[in-house]
mmCIF file of C-alpha atoms and ligand atoms in Angstrom:
data_model
loop_
_atom_site.group_PDB
_atom_site.id
_atom_site.type_symbol
_atom_site.label_atom_id
_atom_site.label_comp_id
_atom_site.label_asym_id
_atom_site.label_seq_id
_atom_site.Cartn_x
_atom_site.Cartn_y
_atom_site.Cartn_z
ATOM 1 C CA MET A 262 -24.322 -49.309 29.480
ATOM 2 C CA SER A 263 -21.334 -50.911 31.490
ATOM 3 C CA SER A 264 -20.738 -51.258 35.297
ATOM 4 C CA ALA A 265 -18.744 -49.749 38.053
ATOM 5 C CA ALA A 266 -15.969 -52.149 38.772
ATOM 6 C CA SER A 267 -16.545 -52.198 42.409
ATOM 7 C CA ASN A 268 -20.500 -52.756 41.449
ATOM 8 C CA SER A 269 -21.139 -55.799 39.795
ATOM 9 C CA ALA A 270 -18.236 -57.602 41.616
ATOM 10 C CA GLY A 271 -19.786 -60.892 43.352
ATOM 11 C CA LYS A 272 -22.789 -60.481 41.945
ATOM 12 C CA SER A 273 -23.838 -64.043 40.954
ATOM 13 C CA ILE A 274 -23.877 -66.093 37.276
ATOM 14 C CA THR A 275 -26.786 -67.386 35.878
ATOM 15 C CA ILE A 276 -27.089 -70.341 33.098
ATOM 16 C CA LYS A 277 -29.809 -69.808 30.913
ATOM 17 C CA SER A 278 -32.127 -72.287 28.845
ATOM 18 C CA ARG A 279 -32.136 -72.028 25.352
ATOM 19 C CA ASP A 280 -35.031 -70.382 25.204
ATOM 20 C CA GLU A 281 -34.413 -68.046 27.436
ATOM 21 C CA ILE A 282 -31.701 -67.128 25.166
ATOM 22 C CA ARG A 283 -34.208 -66.965 22.389
ATOM 23 C CA VAL A 284 -35.770 -64.165 24.414
ATOM 24 C CA MET A 285 -32.454 -62.737 24.908
ATOM 25 C CA GLU A 286 -31.642 -62.938 21.201
ATOM 26 C CA GLU A 287 -34.867 -60.926 20.822
ATOM 27 C CA ALA A 288 -34.329 -58.740 23.564
ATOM 28 C CA ASN A 289 -30.765 -57.563 21.588
ATOM 29 C CA ARG A 290 -32.207 -57.677 18.030
ATOM 30 C CA ILE A 291 -34.642 -54.512 19.191
ATOM 31 C CA VAL A 292 -31.252 -53.011 20.916
ATOM 32 C CA ALA A 293 -29.052 -53.506 17.912
ATOM 33 C CA GLU A 294 -32.371 -52.294 15.551
ATOM 34 C CA VAL A 295 -31.512 -49.136 17.327
ATOM 35 C CA LEU A 296 -27.977 -49.222 16.878
ATOM 36 C CA VAL A 297 -28.377 -49.374 12.931
ATOM 37 C CA MET A 298 -31.277 -46.552 12.935
ATOM 38 C CA LEU A 299 -28.444 -44.386 15.264
ATOM 39 C CA GLN A 300 -25.824 -45.193 12.378
ATOM 40 C CA LYS A 301 -27.859 -44.177 9.622
ATOM 41 C CA THR A 302 -29.210 -41.016 11.555
ATOM 42 C CA VAL A 303 -25.852 -39.197 13.075
ATOM 43 C CA GLU A 304 -24.934 -36.215 11.621
ATOM 44 C CA PRO A 305 -23.537 -32.660 11.837
ATOM 45 C CA GLY A 306 -26.560 -30.257 13.697
ATOM 46 C CA ILE A 307 -28.259 -33.347 15.584
ATOM 47 C CA THR A 308 -28.843 -33.213 18.790
ATOM 48 C CA THR A 309 -27.927 -35.516 21.420
ATOM 49 C CA PHE A 310 -31.495 -35.350 22.822
ATOM 50 C CA GLU A 311 -32.807 -35.857 19.581
ATOM 51 C CA LEU A 312 -30.869 -39.019 18.727
ATOM 52 C CA ASP A 313 -32.571 -40.015 22.685
ATOM 53 C CA ARG A 314 -36.233 -39.316 21.376
ATOM 54 C CA LEU A 315 -35.731 -41.515 18.259
ATOM 55 C CA ALA A 316 -34.050 -44.287 19.647
ATOM 56 C CA GLU A 317 -37.112 -44.340 22.628
ATOM 57 C CA ASP A 318 -39.779 -44.589 20.151
ATOM 58 C CA LEU A 319 -38.609 -46.759 18.181
ATOM 59 C CA CYS A 320 -37.454 -49.734 21.016
ATOM 60 C CA GLN A 321 -41.322 -48.855 22.065
ATOM 61 C CA LYS A 322 -42.538 -49.085 19.062
ATOM 62 C CA ARG A 323 -40.977 -53.116 19.194
ATOM 63 C CA LYS A 324 -42.952 -53.242 22.896
ATOM 64 C CA ALA A 325 -39.519 -53.428 24.244
ATOM 65 C CA VAL A 326 -38.982 -51.027 27.242
ATOM 66 C CA PRO A 327 -35.301 -48.926 27.137
ATOM 67 C CA ALA A 328 -33.927 -50.081 30.161
ATOM 68 C CA PHE A 329 -31.556 -46.807 30.754
ATOM 69 C CA LYS A 330 -34.661 -44.587 31.531
ATOM 70 C CA GLY A 331 -34.675 -44.041 35.571
ATOM 71 C CA TYR A 332 -31.444 -46.925 36.675
ATOM 72 C CA ARG A 333 -30.011 -45.925 39.558
ATOM 73 C CA GLY A 334 -31.544 -42.616 38.324
ATOM 74 C CA PHE A 335 -30.536 -41.903 34.723
ATOM 75 C CA PRO A 336 -32.492 -39.250 33.129
ATOM 76 C CA GLY A 337 -32.105 -40.267 29.888
ATOM 77 C CA SER A 338 -32.729 -43.644 27.545
ATOM 78 C CA LEU A 339 -29.838 -43.989 25.785
ATOM 79 C CA CYS A 340 -26.255 -42.697 26.704
ATOM 80 C CA VAL A 341 -24.046 -40.432 24.688
ATOM 81 C CA SER A 342 -20.318 -39.787 24.932
ATOM 82 C CA ILE A 343 -19.106 -37.663 22.754
ATOM 83 C CA ASN A 344 -14.645 -37.814 21.825
ATOM 84 C CA GLU A 345 -13.179 -37.097 25.644
ATOM 85 C CA GLU A 346 -16.767 -38.931 27.298
ATOM 86 C CA VAL A 347 -16.096 -42.503 27.538
ATOM 87 C CA VAL A 348 -19.298 -43.797 28.669
ATOM 88 C CA HIS A 349 -22.842 -42.655 30.575
ATOM 89 C CA GLY A 350 -23.276 -39.492 28.924
ATOM 90 C CA ILE A 351 -26.010 -37.894 28.766
ATOM 91 C CA PRO A 352 -28.210 -36.673 26.375
ATOM 92 C CA SER A 353 -28.602 -32.577 25.881
ATOM 93 C CA ARG A 354 -30.908 -30.654 23.898
ATOM 94 C CA LYS A 355 -27.940 -28.174 23.872
ATOM 95 C CA ARG A 356 -25.491 -30.719 22.320
ATOM 96 C CA LYS A 357 -24.555 -30.668 18.871
ATOM 97 C CA LEU A 358 -23.004 -33.259 16.924
ATOM 98 C CA LYS A 359 -20.004 -31.374 15.139
ATOM 99 C CA LYS A 360 -18.204 -32.820 11.528
ATOM 100 C CA GLY A 361 -15.154 -34.932 13.275
ATOM 101 C CA ASP A 362 -17.319 -35.589 16.265
ATOM 102 C CA ILE A 363 -16.849 -39.608 17.602
ATOM 103 C CA ILE A 364 -19.906 -40.668 19.455
ATOM 104 C CA SER A 365 -20.445 -43.906 21.575
ATOM 105 C CA VAL A 366 -24.286 -44.427 21.938
ATOM 106 C CA ASP A 367 -25.200 -47.515 24.472
ATOM 107 C CA PHE A 368 -28.631 -48.673 24.284
ATOM 108 C CA GLY A 369 -30.927 -51.344 26.740
ATOM 109 C CA THR A 370 -33.625 -52.861 26.120
ATOM 110 C CA LEU A 371 -36.101 -54.768 28.699
ATOM 111 C CA TYR A 372 -38.125 -57.625 26.993
ATOM 112 C CA LYS A 373 -40.544 -60.092 28.223
ATOM 113 C CA GLY A 374 -38.369 -60.347 31.504
ATOM 114 C CA TYR A 375 -34.924 -60.114 29.859
ATOM 115 C CA TYR A 376 -32.348 -57.016 29.270
ATOM 116 C CA GLY A 377 -30.408 -56.750 25.661
ATOM 117 C CA ASP A 378 -27.012 -53.863 26.093
ATOM 118 C CA SER A 379 -24.892 -53.476 23.471
ATOM 119 C CA ALA A 380 -23.600 -50.216 21.891
ATOM 120 C CA VAL A 381 -21.349 -48.807 19.136
ATOM 121 C CA THR A 382 -18.657 -45.532 18.534
ATOM 122 C CA ILE A 383 -19.836 -43.893 15.678
ATOM 123 C CA PRO A 384 -18.408 -41.124 13.374
ATOM 124 C CA VAL A 385 -19.225 -37.814 12.745
ATOM 125 C CA GLY A 386 -18.473 -37.471 9.267
ATOM 126 C CA THR A 387 -15.446 -37.410 8.583
ATOM 127 C CA ILE A 388 -13.013 -37.658 11.315
ATOM 128 C CA ASP A 389 -8.930 -37.151 12.147
ATOM 129 C CA GLY A 390 -6.801 -40.482 11.980
ATOM 130 C CA VAL A 391 -6.238 -41.116 15.601
ATOM 131 C CA LYS A 392 -9.821 -41.234 16.166
ATOM 132 C CA GLU A 393 -10.234 -43.286 12.745
ATOM 133 C CA LYS A 394 -7.908 -45.700 14.331
ATOM 134 C CA LEU A 395 -9.395 -45.964 17.892
ATOM 135 C CA LEU A 396 -12.307 -47.225 16.458
ATOM 136 C CA LYS A 397 -10.902 -49.859 14.488
ATOM 137 C CA VAL A 398 -8.671 -50.819 16.996
ATOM 138 C CA THR A 399 -11.348 -50.467 19.428
ATOM 139 C CA GLU A 400 -14.493 -52.865 17.525
ATOM 140 C CA GLU A 401 -11.530 -55.305 16.349
ATOM 141 C CA SER A 402 -10.719 -55.870 19.791
ATOM 142 C CA LEU A 403 -14.581 -56.886 21.087
ATOM 143 C CA HIS A 404 -14.568 -58.853 17.998
ATOM 144 C CA LYS A 405 -11.224 -60.907 19.062
ATOM 145 C CA ALA A 406 -12.970 -61.152 22.792
ATOM 146 C CA ILE A 407 -15.494 -62.679 21.307
ATOM 147 C CA GLU A 408 -13.930 -65.577 19.569
ATOM 148 C CA GLN A 409 -12.947 -66.466 22.872
ATOM 149 C CA VAL A 410 -16.054 -66.888 24.449
ATOM 150 C CA ARG A 411 -16.156 -70.657 24.839
ATOM 151 C CA VAL A 412 -17.055 -73.401 26.876
ATOM 152 C CA GLY A 413 -13.374 -74.059 28.903
ATOM 153 C CA ASN A 414 -12.128 -71.102 28.183
ATOM 154 C CA ARG A 415 -11.691 -68.567 31.380
ATOM 155 C CA ILE A 416 -13.268 -65.228 31.390
ATOM 156 C CA ALA A 417 -9.573 -64.179 31.526
ATOM 157 C CA ASP A 418 -9.184 -64.998 27.932
ATOM 158 C CA VAL A 419 -12.097 -62.606 27.004
ATOM 159 C CA SER A 420 -9.557 -59.565 28.473
ATOM 160 C CA ALA A 421 -7.021 -60.824 27.676
ATOM 161 C CA ALA A 422 -7.781 -60.592 23.932
ATOM 162 C CA VAL A 423 -8.999 -57.089 24.358
ATOM 163 C CA GLN A 424 -5.769 -55.929 26.594
ATOM 164 C CA ASP A 425 -3.474 -57.562 24.102
ATOM 165 C CA HIS A 426 -5.357 -55.979 20.509
ATOM 166 C CA VAL A 427 -5.525 -52.541 21.889
ATOM 167 C CA GLU A 428 -2.054 -51.959 24.199
ATOM 168 C CA THR A 429 -0.227 -53.448 20.814
ATOM 169 C CA HIS A 430 -1.667 -51.169 18.948
ATOM 170 C CA GLY A 431 -0.994 -48.024 21.821
ATOM 171 C CA PHE A 432 -3.670 -47.584 23.097
ATOM 172 C CA SER A 433 -5.027 -47.798 26.539
ATOM 173 C CA ILE A 434 -7.681 -49.463 28.586
ATOM 174 C CA VAL A 435 -10.444 -48.251 30.977
ATOM 175 C CA ARG A 436 -10.408 -49.846 34.317
ATOM 176 C CA GLN A 437 -12.743 -48.207 36.440
ATOM 177 C CA PHE A 438 -16.004 -49.845 34.358
ATOM 178 C CA VAL A 439 -16.077 -52.997 33.458
ATOM 179 C CA GLY A 440 -18.276 -55.959 31.421
ATOM 180 C CA HIS A 441 -20.896 -58.073 32.912
ATOM 181 C CA GLY A 442 -22.940 -60.870 32.921
ATOM 182 C CA ILE A 443 -26.842 -60.347 32.016
ATOM 183 C CA GLY A 444 -30.411 -61.845 31.539
ATOM 184 C CA THR A 445 -32.906 -60.971 34.215
ATOM 185 C CA SER A 446 -30.858 -58.506 35.753
ATOM 186 C CA LEU A 447 -29.058 -55.727 33.421
ATOM 187 C CA HIS A 448 -25.923 -56.101 35.483
ATOM 188 C CA GLU A 449 -24.813 -59.814 36.999
ATOM 189 C CA GLY A 450 -21.811 -61.287 37.137
ATOM 190 C CA PRO A 451 -19.350 -62.636 36.067
ATOM 191 C CA GLU A 452 -17.448 -59.154 35.873
ATOM 192 C CA ILE A 453 -15.214 -58.880 32.772
ATOM 193 C CA PRO A 454 -12.932 -56.738 32.540
ATOM 194 C CA ASN A 455 -10.708 -55.627 29.586
ATOM 195 C CA PHE A 456 -7.651 -55.758 31.155
ATOM 196 C CA VAL A 457 -6.480 -59.415 33.114
ATOM 197 C CA GLN A 458 -6.672 -58.781 36.899
ATOM 198 C CA ASP A 459 -7.039 -62.793 37.962
ATOM 199 C CA ASN A 460 -6.052 -66.162 35.871
ATOM 200 C CA SER A 461 -8.422 -67.489 38.364
ATOM 201 C CA SER A 462 -11.139 -65.578 36.791
ATOM 202 C CA PRO A 463 -14.571 -67.881 36.607
ATOM 203 C CA ARG A 464 -14.510 -70.472 33.342
ATOM 204 C CA LEU A 465 -17.592 -70.028 30.803
ATOM 205 C CA GLN A 466 -20.042 -72.242 30.422
ATOM 206 C CA GLU A 467 -23.058 -72.958 28.214
ATOM 207 C CA GLY A 468 -25.971 -70.695 28.980
ATOM 208 C CA MET A 469 -23.527 -67.752 30.020
ATOM 209 C CA VAL A 470 -24.819 -64.345 28.385
ATOM 210 C CA LEU A 471 -21.857 -62.040 28.483
ATOM 211 C CA ALA A 472 -22.282 -58.241 27.728
ATOM 212 C CA ILE A 473 -18.486 -57.567 26.339
ATOM 213 C CA GLU A 474 -17.479 -54.266 26.046
ATOM 214 C CA PRO A 475 -14.081 -52.676 25.661
ATOM 215 C CA MET A 476 -13.681 -49.211 26.617
ATOM 216 C CA VAL A 477 -10.920 -48.056 25.143
ATOM 217 C CA ASN A 478 -8.609 -43.902 25.331
ATOM 218 C CA ALA A 479 -6.106 -43.105 23.457
ATOM 219 C CA GLY A 480 -4.428 -41.408 25.617
ATOM 220 C CA THR A 481 -3.879 -42.428 29.297
ATOM 221 C CA TYR A 482 -5.941 -45.434 30.941
ATOM 222 C CA LYS A 483 -7.203 -42.600 33.608
ATOM 223 C CA VAL A 484 -10.912 -41.281 33.583
ATOM 224 C CA LYS A 485 -13.156 -38.997 36.488
ATOM 225 C CA VAL A 486 -17.152 -39.298 36.618
ATOM 226 C CA LEU A 487 -18.135 -35.472 35.955
ATOM 227 C CA ARG A 488 -20.576 -33.756 38.359
ATOM 228 C CA ASP A 489 -23.414 -34.575 37.081
ATOM 229 C CA GLY A 490 -22.473 -37.285 38.758
ATOM 230 C CA TRP A 491 -22.971 -39.657 35.292
ATOM 231 C CA THR A 492 -20.568 -38.467 32.229
ATOM 232 C CA VAL A 493 -17.198 -40.560 32.568
ATOM 233 C CA VAL A 494 -14.433 -39.029 31.016
ATOM 234 C CA THR A 495 -10.683 -38.584 30.137
ATOM 235 C CA SER A 496 -8.458 -37.945 32.658
ATOM 236 C CA ASP A 497 -6.367 -35.943 29.896
ATOM 237 C CA LYS A 498 -9.234 -35.022 27.437
ATOM 238 C CA LYS A 499 -8.378 -37.320 24.570
ATOM 239 C CA PRO A 500 -10.819 -39.093 22.922
ATOM 240 C CA SER A 501 -12.327 -42.528 23.884
ATOM 241 C CA ALA A 502 -13.909 -45.725 22.209
ATOM 242 C CA HIS A 503 -16.556 -47.747 23.032
ATOM 243 C CA PHE A 504 -18.304 -50.732 21.079
ATOM 244 C CA GLU A 505 -20.614 -53.647 22.950
ATOM 245 C CA HIS A 506 -22.216 -56.812 22.352
ATOM 246 C CA SER A 507 -24.279 -59.473 24.123
ATOM 247 C CA VAL A 508 -22.765 -63.113 23.276
ATOM 248 C CA ALA A 509 -24.399 -66.176 24.438
ATOM 249 C CA VAL A 510 -22.227 -69.020 25.144
ATOM 250 C CA THR A 511 -22.955 -72.128 23.547
ATOM 251 C CA ALA A 512 -22.005 -75.336 23.145
ATOM 252 C CA ASP A 513 -21.083 -74.513 19.090
ATOM 253 C CA GLY A 514 -18.750 -71.438 20.381
ATOM 254 C CA PRO A 515 -19.826 -67.502 20.681
ATOM 255 C CA LEU A 516 -23.474 -66.929 19.492
ATOM 256 C CA VAL A 517 -24.051 -62.985 19.447
ATOM 257 C CA LEU A 518 -26.993 -61.616 20.545
ATOM 258 C CA SER A 519 -27.282 -58.236 19.661
ATOM 259 C CA SER A 520 -25.791 -58.549 15.779
ATOM 260 C CA ARG A 521 -26.094 -55.943 13.461
ATOM 261 C CA GLU A 522 -26.119 -57.855 10.359
ATOM 262 C CA PRO A 523 -29.554 -58.966 9.359
ATOM 263 C CA PHE A 524 -30.070 -55.080 9.630
ATOM 264 C CA ASN A 525 -26.326 -53.772 7.634
ATOM 265 C CA GLY A 526 -27.465 -56.835 5.309
ATOM 266 C CA GLU A 527 -30.889 -55.623 4.275
ATOM 267 C CA GLU A 528 -29.320 -52.287 2.836
ATOM 268 C CA LYS A 529 -27.133 -53.837 0.410
HETATM 269 MG MG1 LIG B 858 -24.232 -50.992 26.922
HETATM 270 MG MG1 LIG B 859 -22.895 -53.155 29.221
#
């Protein structure tokens, strides 16, 4: 789940021990397993409510608590955002996926006192060329950001990596919502904008854990929140994509806690 840009500013940055990072790896491993399950499950005709149920069931089977349920009153366990919806869409029995949609699924866990948070945008069947490029560029921008997660770099280096890649390809960056530190709270400091706003941003230190989450629009960067109080949509109704990983800063470089590799690898 992303943080409203005004909401996480000034929240404290916490440094985690190796043992804490190990627990956060477990929390995020469950998130990754849920997202891989959803990637395999998404198909035309399924409702976003069914996806929410499946996500919550698997989470509980792994003895974790779905972190978003009830968070500031959010009614679901899973955020589901289709096409022009950017983030924080609410699962619904009435909302069926259609061929050609893209659906962003964002899931969080609370496990042994620590949070996991990750998101992926999934194509529903064959999608048009713009959506295909949007997904590719957004996911690539996340990987470029992760490469900057090194001791001594600044948050602005992470932000710049996303912004450069996205804007080079002609897409725009959502500004109203940002990534965040994560730990014993879902949203901790520092704020991680996907655009550069302050070159004097905090330096990365060993033991910080960052939820980096580019939200990228095909058209305007402008967004608005629907009357349900949650669903964020693009102002021009053009599609939006969202990818997120929780990443620990280690002496050896970035450690992607929510990596889906082990699960994807098991399929081969
Ligand atoms: Mg999230
Ligand atoms: Mg998040």
